[in-house]
PDB file of C-alpha atoms and ligand atoms in Angstrom:
ATOM      1  CA  MET Z  25       0.000   0.000   0.000  1.00  0.00           C
ATOM      2  CA  ASN Z  26       1.140   3.521  -0.782  1.00  0.00           C
ATOM      3  CA  GLU Z  27       2.725   4.832   2.448  1.00  0.00           C
ATOM      4  CA  SER Z  28       1.074   8.217   2.104  1.00  0.00           C
ATOM      5  CA  ARG Z  29      -2.390   6.623   2.098  1.00  0.00           C
ATOM      6  CA  LYS Z  30      -1.858   4.754   5.341  1.00  0.00           C
ATOM      7  CA  THR Z  31      -3.924   5.941   8.254  1.00  0.00           C
ATOM      8  CA  GLU Z  32      -2.701   5.838  11.826  1.00  0.00           C
ATOM      9  CA  ALA Z  33      -4.919   2.794  12.404  1.00  0.00           C
ATOM     10  CA  VAL Z  34      -3.390   0.929   9.441  1.00  0.00           C
ATOM     11  CA  ARG Z  35       0.118   1.756  10.654  1.00  0.00           C
ATOM     12  CA  THR Z  36      -0.740   0.436  14.115  1.00  0.00           C
ATOM     13  CA  ILE Z  37      -2.097  -2.803  12.622  1.00  0.00           C
ATOM     14  CA  GLU Z  38       1.038  -3.184  10.485  1.00  0.00           C
ATOM     15  CA  ASN Z  39       3.124  -2.700  13.614  1.00  0.00           C
ATOM     16  CA  VAL Z  40       1.597  -5.624  15.477  1.00  0.00           C
ATOM     17  CA  TRP Z  41       4.092  -8.439  16.031  1.00  0.00           C
ATOM     18  CA  SER Z  42       4.263 -11.407  18.354  1.00  0.00           C
ATOM     19  CA  CYS Z  43       6.558 -11.536  21.365  1.00  0.00           C
ATOM     20  CA  HIS Z  44       7.397 -15.246  21.497  1.00  0.00           C
ATOM     21  CA  GLY Z  45       7.822 -15.410  25.237  1.00  0.00           C
ATOM     22  CA  ASN Z  46      10.641 -12.939  25.934  1.00  0.00           C
ATOM     23  CA  PHE Z  47       8.522 -10.696  28.162  1.00  0.00           C
ATOM     24  CA  THR Z  48      10.407  -8.661  30.775  1.00  0.00           C
ATOM     25  CA  ASP Z  49       9.332  -8.156  34.401  1.00  0.00           C
ATOM     26  CA  ARG Z  50       7.959  -4.718  33.573  1.00  0.00           C
ATOM     27  CA  GLU Z  51       4.241  -4.462  34.314  1.00  0.00           C
ATOM     28  CA  ILE Z  52       1.659  -2.708  32.191  1.00  0.00           C
ATOM     29  CA  SER Z  53      -0.286  -0.027  34.026  1.00  0.00           C
ATOM     30  CA  GLY Z  54      -3.789  -0.539  35.333  1.00  0.00           C
ATOM     31  CA  ALA Z  55      -4.964   2.365  33.166  1.00  0.00           C
ATOM     32  CA  ALA Z  56      -3.487   0.749  30.042  1.00  0.00           C
ATOM     33  CA  LEU Z  57      -5.181  -2.534  30.899  1.00  0.00           C
ATOM     34  CA  GLU Z  58      -8.542  -0.793  31.259  1.00  0.00           C
ATOM     35  CA  THR Z  59      -8.043   0.978  27.901  1.00  0.00           C
ATOM     36  CA  ILE Z  60      -7.286  -2.372  26.266  1.00  0.00           C
ATOM     37  CA  LEU Z  61     -10.332  -4.042  27.824  1.00  0.00           C
ATOM     38  CA  ALA Z  62     -12.567  -1.130  26.804  1.00  0.00           C
ATOM     39  CA  ALA Z  63     -11.268  -1.404  23.225  1.00  0.00           C
ATOM     40  CA  ALA Z  64     -11.906  -5.166  23.274  1.00  0.00           C
ATOM     41  CA  VAL Z  65     -15.579  -4.842  24.133  1.00  0.00           C
ATOM     42  CA  ARG Z  66     -16.097  -2.238  21.363  1.00  0.00           C
ATOM     43  CA  ALA Z  67     -15.810  -5.012  18.750  1.00  0.00           C
ATOM     44  CA  ALA Z  68     -18.798  -5.875  16.586  1.00  0.00           C
ATOM     45  CA  THR Z  69     -21.099  -8.352  18.266  1.00  0.00           C
ATOM     46  CA  ALA Z  70     -23.912 -10.504  16.914  1.00  0.00           C
ATOM     47  CA  SER Z  71     -27.296  -9.264  18.184  1.00  0.00           C
ATOM     48  CA  ALA Z  72     -25.653  -7.371  21.046  1.00  0.00           C
ATOM     49  CA  GLN Z  73     -24.829 -10.691  22.723  1.00  0.00           C
ATOM     50  CA  GLN Z  74     -21.152  -9.970  23.466  1.00  0.00           C
ATOM     51  CA  SER Z  75     -20.977 -13.696  23.925  1.00  0.00           C
ATOM     52  CA  TYR Z  76     -17.550 -13.824  25.495  1.00  0.00           C
ATOM     53  CA  SER Z  77     -15.858 -13.560  28.842  1.00  0.00           C
ATOM     54  CA  ILE Z  78     -12.350 -12.225  29.276  1.00  0.00           C
ATOM     55  CA  ILE Z  79     -10.440 -13.677  32.213  1.00  0.00           C
ATOM     56  CA  VAL Z  80      -7.630 -11.343  33.274  1.00  0.00           C
ATOM     57  CA  ILE Z  81      -4.720 -13.222  34.847  1.00  0.00           C
ATOM     58  CA  ASP Z  82      -2.057 -11.231  36.632  1.00  0.00           C
ATOM     59  CA  ASP Z  83      -0.189 -14.065  38.297  1.00  0.00           C
ATOM     60  CA  ARG Z  84       2.746 -15.012  36.083  1.00  0.00           C
ATOM     61  CA  ALA Z  85       3.033 -18.512  37.483  1.00  0.00           C
ATOM     62  CA  THR Z  86      -0.600 -19.204  36.595  1.00  0.00           C
ATOM     63  CA  MET Z  87      -0.109 -17.810  33.078  1.00  0.00           C
ATOM     64  CA  LYS Z  88       2.939 -19.999  32.599  1.00  0.00           C
ATOM     65  CA  LYS Z  89       1.191 -23.079  33.928  1.00  0.00           C
ATOM     66  CA  LEU Z  90      -1.860 -22.595  31.731  1.00  0.00           C
ATOM     67  CA  THR Z  91      -0.336 -21.322  28.493  1.00  0.00           C
ATOM     68  CA  GLY Z  92       3.402 -21.914  28.647  1.00  0.00           C
ATOM     69  CA  TYR Z  93       4.019 -18.146  28.504  1.00  0.00           C
ATOM     70  CA  ALA Z  94       4.109 -15.368  31.093  1.00  0.00           C
ATOM     71  CA  GLY Z  95       3.936 -11.599  30.730  1.00  0.00           C
ATOM     72  CA  SER Z  96       2.463  -8.777  32.752  1.00  0.00           C
ATOM     73  CA  ARG Z  97      -1.115  -9.900  32.141  1.00  0.00           C
ATOM     74  CA  ALA Z  98      -2.825 -12.651  30.217  1.00  0.00           C
ATOM     75  CA  LEU Z  99      -6.323 -12.202  28.850  1.00  0.00           C
ATOM     76  CA  VAL Z 100      -8.086 -15.498  28.246  1.00  0.00           C
ATOM     77  CA  PHE Z 101     -10.816 -14.893  25.701  1.00  0.00           C
ATOM     78  CA  CYS Z 102     -13.628 -17.408  26.145  1.00  0.00           C
ATOM     79  CA  ALA Z 103     -16.645 -17.849  23.928  1.00  0.00           C
ATOM     80  CA  ASP Z 104     -19.357 -17.690  26.550  1.00  0.00           C
ATOM     81  CA  GLY Z 105     -23.130 -17.684  26.296  1.00  0.00           C
ATOM     82  CA  THR Z 106     -23.805 -18.474  29.938  1.00  0.00           C
ATOM     83  CA  ARG Z 107     -24.296 -14.866  31.067  1.00  0.00           C
ATOM     84  CA  LEU Z 108     -27.083 -14.346  28.567  1.00  0.00           C
ATOM     85  CA  SER Z 109     -28.669 -17.706  29.258  1.00  0.00           C
ATOM     86  CA  ALA Z 110     -28.692 -16.966  33.009  1.00  0.00           C
ATOM     87  CA  ALA Z 111     -30.499 -13.691  32.289  1.00  0.00           C
ATOM     88  CA  ALA Z 112     -32.939 -15.533  30.010  1.00  0.00           C
ATOM     89  CA  LYS Z 113     -33.598 -18.077  32.751  1.00  0.00           C
ATOM     90  CA  ARG Z 114     -34.298 -15.303  35.201  1.00  0.00           C
ATOM     91  CA  LEU Z 115     -36.885 -13.948  32.782  1.00  0.00           C
ATOM     92  CA  HIS Z 116     -38.374 -17.463  32.492  1.00  0.00           C
ATOM     93  CA  LEU Z 117     -37.555 -17.580  28.788  1.00  0.00           C
ATOM     94  CA  GLU Z 118     -37.208 -20.855  26.963  1.00  0.00           C
ATOM     95  CA  SER Z 119     -34.418 -22.283  24.777  1.00  0.00           C
ATOM     96  CA  CYS Z 120     -31.798 -20.299  26.627  1.00  0.00           C
ATOM     97  CA  GLU Z 121     -29.322 -23.187  26.728  1.00  0.00           C
ATOM     98  CA  ASP Z 122     -29.152 -23.870  23.053  1.00  0.00           C
ATOM     99  CA  PHE Z 123     -25.412 -24.367  22.921  1.00  0.00           C
ATOM    100  CA  ASP Z 124     -25.027 -25.806  19.437  1.00  0.00           C
ATOM    101  CA  MET Z 125     -22.343 -25.451  16.764  1.00  0.00           C
ATOM    102  CA  ASN Z 126     -24.058 -22.445  15.268  1.00  0.00           C
ATOM    103  CA  ALA Z 127     -23.906 -20.735  18.641  1.00  0.00           C
ATOM    104  CA  PHE Z 128     -20.278 -21.773  19.017  1.00  0.00           C
ATOM    105  CA  ILE Z 129     -19.277 -20.266  15.684  1.00  0.00           C
ATOM    106  CA  THR Z 130     -21.170 -17.013  16.253  1.00  0.00           C
ATOM    107  CA  TRP Z 131     -19.871 -16.653  19.805  1.00  0.00           C
ATOM    108  CA  SER Z 132     -16.350 -17.484  18.666  1.00  0.00           C
ATOM    109  CA  VAL Z 133     -16.492 -14.732  16.055  1.00  0.00           C
ATOM    110  CA  ASP Z 134     -17.621 -12.241  18.718  1.00  0.00           C
ATOM    111  CA  THR Z 135     -14.810 -13.419  20.972  1.00  0.00           C
ATOM    112  CA  LEU Z 136     -12.016 -13.263  18.415  1.00  0.00           C
ATOM    113  CA  LEU Z 137     -13.012  -9.825  17.174  1.00  0.00           C
ATOM    114  CA  ALA Z 138     -12.753  -8.596  20.772  1.00  0.00           C
ATOM    115  CA  ALA Z 139      -9.386 -10.319  21.172  1.00  0.00           C
ATOM    116  CA  GLN Z 140      -7.931  -8.705  18.044  1.00  0.00           C
ATOM    117  CA  ASN Z 141      -9.225  -5.294  19.172  1.00  0.00           C
ATOM    118  CA  ALA Z 142      -7.355  -5.801  22.447  1.00  0.00           C
ATOM    119  CA  CYS Z 143      -4.171  -6.740  20.593  1.00  0.00           C
ATOM    120  CA  ILE Z 144      -4.311  -3.659  18.350  1.00  0.00           C
ATOM    121  CA  ALA Z 145      -5.159  -1.380  21.272  1.00  0.00           C
ATOM    122  CA  ALA Z 146      -2.163  -2.777  23.158  1.00  0.00           C
ATOM    123  CA  ARG Z 147       0.132  -2.082  20.193  1.00  0.00           C
ATOM    124  CA  SER Z 148      -1.172   1.490  19.988  1.00  0.00           C
ATOM    125  CA  LEU Z 149      -0.144   1.899  23.638  1.00  0.00           C
ATOM    126  CA  GLY Z 150       3.340   0.522  22.990  1.00  0.00           C
ATOM    127  CA  ILE Z 151       2.500  -2.762  24.726  1.00  0.00           C
ATOM    128  CA  ASP Z 152       3.780  -6.009  23.227  1.00  0.00           C
ATOM    129  CA  SER Z 153       1.656  -9.124  22.994  1.00  0.00           C
ATOM    130  CA  LEU Z 154       1.399 -12.757  22.045  1.00  0.00           C
ATOM    131  CA  PHE Z 155      -1.633 -14.716  20.982  1.00  0.00           C
ATOM    132  CA  THR Z 156      -1.288 -18.296  22.140  1.00  0.00           C
ATOM    133  CA  ASN Z 157      -3.437 -21.379  22.113  1.00  0.00           C
ATOM    134  CA  GLY Z 158      -1.139 -22.865  24.736  1.00  0.00           C
ATOM    135  CA  ILE Z 159      -4.164 -23.719  26.891  1.00  0.00           C
ATOM    136  CA  VAL Z 160      -5.121 -26.400  24.392  1.00  0.00           C
ATOM    137  CA  ARG Z 161      -1.613 -27.864  24.575  1.00  0.00           C
ATOM    138  CA  THR Z 162      -1.347 -27.677  28.353  1.00  0.00           C
ATOM    139  CA  GLY Z 163      -4.736 -29.223  28.891  1.00  0.00           C
ATOM    140  CA  LEU Z 164      -8.195 -27.768  28.713  1.00  0.00           C
ATOM    141  CA  ASP Z 165      -9.253 -29.508  31.928  1.00  0.00           C
ATOM    142  CA  GLU Z 166      -6.574 -27.617  33.839  1.00  0.00           C
ATOM    143  CA  ALA Z 167      -7.810 -24.307  32.425  1.00  0.00           C
ATOM    144  CA  PHE Z 168     -11.451 -25.045  33.229  1.00  0.00           C
ATOM    145  CA  GLU Z 169     -10.503 -25.949  36.789  1.00  0.00           C
ATOM    146  CA  THR Z 170      -8.003 -23.149  37.488  1.00  0.00           C
ATOM    147  CA  LEU Z 171     -10.143 -20.415  35.947  1.00  0.00           C
ATOM    148  CA  GLY Z 172     -13.458 -21.770  37.238  1.00  0.00           C
ATOM    149  CA  LEU Z 173     -14.988 -21.764  33.760  1.00  0.00           C
ATOM    150  CA  PRO Z 174     -18.602 -22.926  33.437  1.00  0.00           C
ATOM    151  CA  ALA Z 175     -18.632 -26.514  32.196  1.00  0.00           C
ATOM    152  CA  LYS Z 176     -21.408 -25.786  29.716  1.00  0.00           C
ATOM    153  CA  GLY Z 177     -21.641 -22.948  27.190  1.00  0.00           C
ATOM    154  CA  CYS Z 178     -18.141 -21.602  27.687  1.00  0.00           C
ATOM    155  CA  PHE Z 179     -14.877 -22.363  25.878  1.00  0.00           C
ATOM    156  CA  PRO Z 180     -11.424 -20.720  26.187  1.00  0.00           C
ATOM    157  CA  LEU Z 181     -10.569 -19.883  22.581  1.00  0.00           C
ATOM    158  CA  ILE Z 182      -7.386 -17.847  22.722  1.00  0.00           C
ATOM    159  CA  THR Z 183      -5.093 -16.144  25.225  1.00  0.00           C
ATOM    160  CA  LEU Z 184      -3.500 -12.750  24.643  1.00  0.00           C
ATOM    161  CA  VAL Z 185      -0.384 -12.306  26.765  1.00  0.00           C
ATOM    162  CA  LEU Z 186       0.502  -8.640  27.310  1.00  0.00           C
ATOM    163  CA  GLY Z 187       3.707  -7.027  28.505  1.00  0.00           C
ATOM    164  CA  TYR Z 188       6.985  -5.592  27.335  1.00  0.00           C
ATOM    165  CA  ALA Z 189       9.389  -7.661  25.237  1.00  0.00           C
ATOM    166  CA  SER Z 190      13.101  -7.665  26.016  1.00  0.00           C
ATOM    167  CA  SER Z 191      13.698  -7.108  22.301  1.00  0.00           C
ATOM    168  CA  ALA Z 192      11.757  -6.864  19.069  1.00  0.00           C
ATOM    169  CA  PRO Z 193      12.332  -9.431  16.312  1.00  0.00           C
ATOM    170  CA  GLU Z 194      15.196  -8.525  13.998  1.00  0.00           C
ATOM    171  CA  LYS Z 195      12.987  -9.124  11.031  1.00  0.00           C
ATOM    172  CA  ARG Z 196       9.232  -8.903  11.021  1.00  0.00           C
ATOM    173  CA  LYS Z 197       7.170 -11.839   9.767  1.00  0.00           C
ATOM    174  CA  GLY Z 198       5.694 -11.441   6.296  1.00  0.00           C
ATOM    175  CA  ARG Z 199       2.288 -12.459   5.080  1.00  0.00           C
ATOM    176  CA  LEU Z 200       0.783 -13.927   1.944  1.00  0.00           C
ATOM    177  CA  SER Z 201      -1.549 -11.579   0.140  1.00  0.00           C
ATOM    178  CA  GLY Z 202      -3.227 -11.218  -3.225  1.00  0.00           C
ATOM    179  CA  ALA Z 203      -4.278 -14.170  -5.442  1.00  0.00           C
ATOM    180  CA  GLY Z 204      -5.159 -17.314  -3.513  1.00  0.00           C
ATOM    181  CA  VAL Z 205      -5.815 -15.310  -0.377  1.00  0.00           C
ATOM    182  CA  VAL Z 206      -8.107 -12.643  -1.787  1.00  0.00           C
ATOM    183  CA  HIS Z 207     -10.718 -13.820  -4.288  1.00  0.00           C
ATOM    184  CA  ARG Z 208     -12.559 -11.231  -6.338  1.00  0.00           C
ATOM    185  CA  GLY Z 209     -16.237 -12.007  -6.816  1.00  0.00           C
ATOM    186  CA  ARG Z 210     -15.773 -15.781  -6.957  1.00  0.00           C
ATOM    187  CA  TYR Z 211     -13.481 -18.342  -5.378  1.00  0.00           C
ATOM    188  CA  ALA Z 212     -10.466 -18.967  -7.595  1.00  0.00           C
ATOM    189  CA  PRO Z 213      -8.088 -21.749  -6.495  1.00  0.00           C
ATOM    190  CA  LEU Z 214      -4.439 -21.155  -7.317  1.00  0.00           C
ATOM    191  CA  ASP Z 215      -3.304 -22.728 -10.587  1.00  0.00           C
ATOM    192  CA  GLU Z 216       0.027 -24.558 -10.956  1.00  0.00           C
ATOM    193  CA  GLY Z 217       1.934 -21.314 -11.416  1.00  0.00           C
ATOM    194  CA  GLY Z 218       0.193 -19.726  -8.463  1.00  0.00           C
ATOM    195  CA  LEU Z 219       0.939 -22.725  -6.236  1.00  0.00           C
ATOM    196  CA  GLY Z 220       4.582 -22.651  -7.306  1.00  0.00           C
ATOM    197  CA  GLY Z 221       4.698 -18.970  -6.424  1.00  0.00           C
ATOM    198  CA  MET Z 222       3.233 -19.652  -3.016  1.00  0.00           C
ATOM    199  CA  ILE Z 223       5.709 -22.466  -2.289  1.00  0.00           C
ATOM    200  CA  ALA Z 224       8.556 -20.176  -3.362  1.00  0.00           C
ATOM    201  CA  ALA Z 225       7.201 -17.377  -1.179  1.00  0.00           C
ATOM    202  CA  TYR Z 226       7.342 -19.668   1.869  1.00  0.00           C
ATOM    203  CA  ASP Z 227      10.943 -20.570   0.977  1.00  0.00           C
ATOM    204  CA  ASP Z 228      12.022 -16.954   0.457  1.00  0.00           C
ATOM    205  CA  PRO Z 229      14.044 -15.755   3.482  1.00  0.00           C
ATOM    206  CA  HIS Z 230      13.358 -12.138   2.567  1.00  0.00           C
ATOM    207  CA  LEU Z 231       9.617 -12.594   2.911  1.00  0.00           C
ATOM    208  CA  ASN Z 232      10.062 -14.359   6.279  1.00  0.00           C
ATOM    209  CA  LEU Z 233       6.659 -16.015   6.026  1.00  0.00           C
ATOM    210  CA  GLY Z 234       7.172 -19.174   7.992  1.00  0.00           C
ATOM    211  CA  MET Z 235       8.998 -20.152  11.130  1.00  0.00           C
ATOM    212  CA  GLY Z 236      12.453 -19.296   9.909  1.00  0.00           C
ATOM    213  CA  GLN Z 237      14.913 -21.181   7.738  1.00  0.00           C
ATOM    214  CA  ALA Z 238      15.152 -24.265   9.981  1.00  0.00           C
ATOM    215  CA  PHE Z 239      14.023 -26.336   7.031  1.00  0.00           C
ATOM    216  CA  VAL Z 240      17.268 -25.609   5.154  1.00  0.00           C
ATOM    217  CA  ALA Z 241      19.450 -26.806   8.052  1.00  0.00           C
ATOM    218  CA  LYS Z 242      17.348 -29.946   8.309  1.00  0.00           C
ATOM    219  CA  GLY Z 243      17.810 -30.755   4.645  1.00  0.00           C
ATOM    220  CA  TYR Z 244      14.302 -30.072   3.432  1.00  0.00           C
ATOM    221  CA  ALA Z 245      13.912 -28.552  -0.017  1.00  0.00           C
ATOM    222  CA  HIS Z 246      10.905 -26.472   0.962  1.00  0.00           C
ATOM    223  CA  TYR Z 247       9.543 -24.802   4.055  1.00  0.00           C
ATOM    224  CA  LEU Z 248       6.211 -26.565   3.517  1.00  0.00           C
ATOM    225  CA  GLU Z 249       8.001 -29.927   3.328  1.00  0.00           C
ATOM    226  CA  TRP Z 250       9.506 -29.238   6.768  1.00  0.00           C
ATOM    227  CA  PHE Z 251       6.155 -27.950   8.010  1.00  0.00           C
ATOM    228  CA  TYR Z 252       4.239 -31.119   7.152  1.00  0.00           C
ATOM    229  CA  LYS Z 253       6.937 -33.762   7.658  1.00  0.00           C
ATOM    230  CA  ASP Z 254       8.669 -32.341  10.723  1.00  0.00           C
ATOM    231  CA  TRP Z 255       6.651 -29.691  12.552  1.00  0.00           C
ATOM    232  CA  MET Z 256       3.121 -31.038  12.133  1.00  0.00           C
ATOM    233  CA  ALA Z 257       4.284 -34.623  12.593  1.00  0.00           C
ATOM    234  CA  GLY Z 258       5.472 -33.620  16.069  1.00  0.00           C
ATOM    235  CA  PHE Z 259       1.935 -32.999  17.273  1.00  0.00           C
ATOM    236  CA  PRO Z 260       0.073 -35.972  18.717  1.00  0.00           C
ATOM    237  CA  LYS Z 261      -2.356 -37.387  16.163  1.00  0.00           C
ATOM    238  CA  ASP Z 262      -5.179 -37.294  18.692  1.00  0.00           C
ATOM    239  CA  SER Z 263      -4.600 -33.675  19.795  1.00  0.00           C
ATOM    240  CA  GLY Z 264      -7.977 -32.680  18.339  1.00  0.00           C
ATOM    241  CA  ASP Z 265      -9.764 -35.309  20.403  1.00  0.00           C
ATOM    242  CA  ALA Z 266      -9.418 -33.443  23.709  1.00  0.00           C
ATOM    243  CA  VAL Z 267     -10.830 -30.313  22.093  1.00  0.00           C
ATOM    244  CA  ALA Z 268     -13.742 -32.282  20.614  1.00  0.00           C
ATOM    245  CA  ALA Z 269     -14.367 -33.960  23.986  1.00  0.00           C
ATOM    246  CA  ARG Z 270     -14.478 -30.572  25.691  1.00  0.00           C
ATOM    247  CA  LEU Z 271     -16.771 -29.155  23.022  1.00  0.00           C
ATOM    248  CA  ARG Z 272     -19.095 -32.084  23.741  1.00  0.00           C
ATOM    249  CA  ARG Z 273     -18.970 -31.455  27.484  1.00  0.00           C
ATOM    250  CA  SER Z 274     -19.617 -27.773  26.827  1.00  0.00           C
ATOM    251  CA  GLY Z 275     -22.757 -28.743  24.914  1.00  0.00           C
ATOM    252  CA  PHE Z 276     -21.606 -27.241  21.624  1.00  0.00           C
ATOM    253  CA  LEU Z 277     -20.855 -30.514  19.852  1.00  0.00           C
ATOM    254  CA  LYS Z 278     -23.601 -33.124  19.956  1.00  0.00           C
TER     255      LYS Z 278
HETATM  256  C1  FMN A 311      -4.194 -18.982  17.142  1.00  0.00           C
HETATM  257  C2  FMN A 311      -2.764 -18.566  17.338  1.00  0.00           C
HETATM  258  C3  FMN A 311      -1.965 -19.290  18.204  1.00  0.00           C
HETATM  259  C4  FMN A 311      -0.641 -18.924  18.388  1.00  0.00           C
HETATM  260  N1  FMN A 311       0.100 -19.617  19.306  1.00  0.00           N
HETATM  261  C5  FMN A 311       1.379 -19.271  19.499  1.00  0.00           C
HETATM  262  C6  FMN A 311       2.146 -19.950  20.484  1.00  0.00           C
HETATM  263  O1  FMN A 311       1.654 -20.806  21.223  1.00  0.00           O
HETATM  264  N2  FMN A 311       3.458 -19.615  20.611  1.00  0.00           N
HETATM  265  C7  FMN A 311       4.037 -18.625  19.855  1.00  0.00           C
HETATM  266  O2  FMN A 311       5.232 -18.355  20.025  1.00  0.00           O
HETATM  267  N3  FMN A 311       3.313 -17.932  18.919  1.00  0.00           N
HETATM  268  C8  FMN A 311       2.003 -18.224  18.744  1.00  0.00           C
HETATM  269  N4  FMN A 311       1.245 -17.507  17.855  1.00  0.00           N
HETATM  270  C9  FMN A 311       1.832 -16.359  17.172  1.00  0.00           C
HETATM  271  C10 FMN A 311       2.260 -16.692  15.752  1.00  0.00           C
HETATM  272  O3  FMN A 311       3.375 -17.538  15.791  1.00  0.00           O
HETATM  273  C11 FMN A 311       2.570 -15.390  15.020  1.00  0.00           C
HETATM  274  O4  FMN A 311       1.412 -14.601  14.935  1.00  0.00           O
HETATM  275  C12 FMN A 311       3.102 -15.659  13.622  1.00  0.00           C
HETATM  276  O5  FMN A 311       4.334 -16.314  13.680  1.00  0.00           O
HETATM  277  C13 FMN A 311       3.288 -14.363  12.836  1.00  0.00           C
HETATM  278  O6  FMN A 311       4.212 -13.529  13.484  1.00  0.00           O
HETATM  279  P1  FMN A 311       3.860 -12.034  13.883  1.00  0.00           P
HETATM  280  O7  FMN A 311       2.605 -12.071  14.712  1.00  0.00           O
HETATM  281  O8  FMN A 311       5.045 -11.560  14.651  1.00  0.00           O
HETATM  282  O9  FMN A 311       3.652 -11.258  12.625  1.00  0.00           O
HETATM  283  C14 FMN A 311      -0.084 -17.832  17.677  1.00  0.00           C
HETATM  284  C15 FMN A 311      -0.907 -17.086  16.814  1.00  0.00           C
HETATM  285  C16 FMN A 311      -2.229 -17.445  16.667  1.00  0.00           C
HETATM  286  C17 FMN A 311      -3.104 -16.603  15.753  1.00  0.00           C
END
């Protein structure tokens, strides 16, 4: 994009980067936290439901235990319809516990929009952040127990760790854009040339799209070869099962 056409908001978004765990001991201020939370809840929300809960964790040991990372604060963004259903119950309304997949998707969208707002607001305040799904790796049961999450109608989707990084990355991560990502009017899968371009983009150190050049050292010809054969193969095959089991317990998955 032409630099001169960039608004302050676009510049802030372009300046967002992930701090992969190297948070210092420096704390963010209470005022900054409140600004971030206020920005989070300004996100668009389906039918005014704001179907999320944000658990603010300020104990670093708890953050580390639950997510594997620790900063000044961690915000656990949970899709959560229980607040609304409790209000509906109080009004003696029916079908207030209809926690199905449709609800899960809608509530998740609400939740993630709020989470991204928080991340951008933090950046605008000079606060570094990391999105992590570490809770899924560490164990959802542990998170439900430690955070006292309702067993039904609530699911911890993503954690945003906030703080100050000891250093910024030397080189910022790139992104794919254009054909294959953006489709004009109608879905258009990449053709052979387009796929070749995408594979080359992942391999290009200047674009810095993937997780570094580890694939070269390991003898893989392509980043994506390393990604599928090495990185993804390292995850337990049944890692989705615990999530599915929890979604069943939560009532979302029948
Ligand atoms: C759903 C999700 C989960 C992520 N989990 C982790 C994580 O557990 N550990 C980590 O270091 N980065 C994690 N990240 C951050 C990504 O690695 C990061 O966004 C990506 O490498 C691009 O880098 P950038 O944000 O600095 O541009 C996660 C990002 C998302 C969206």
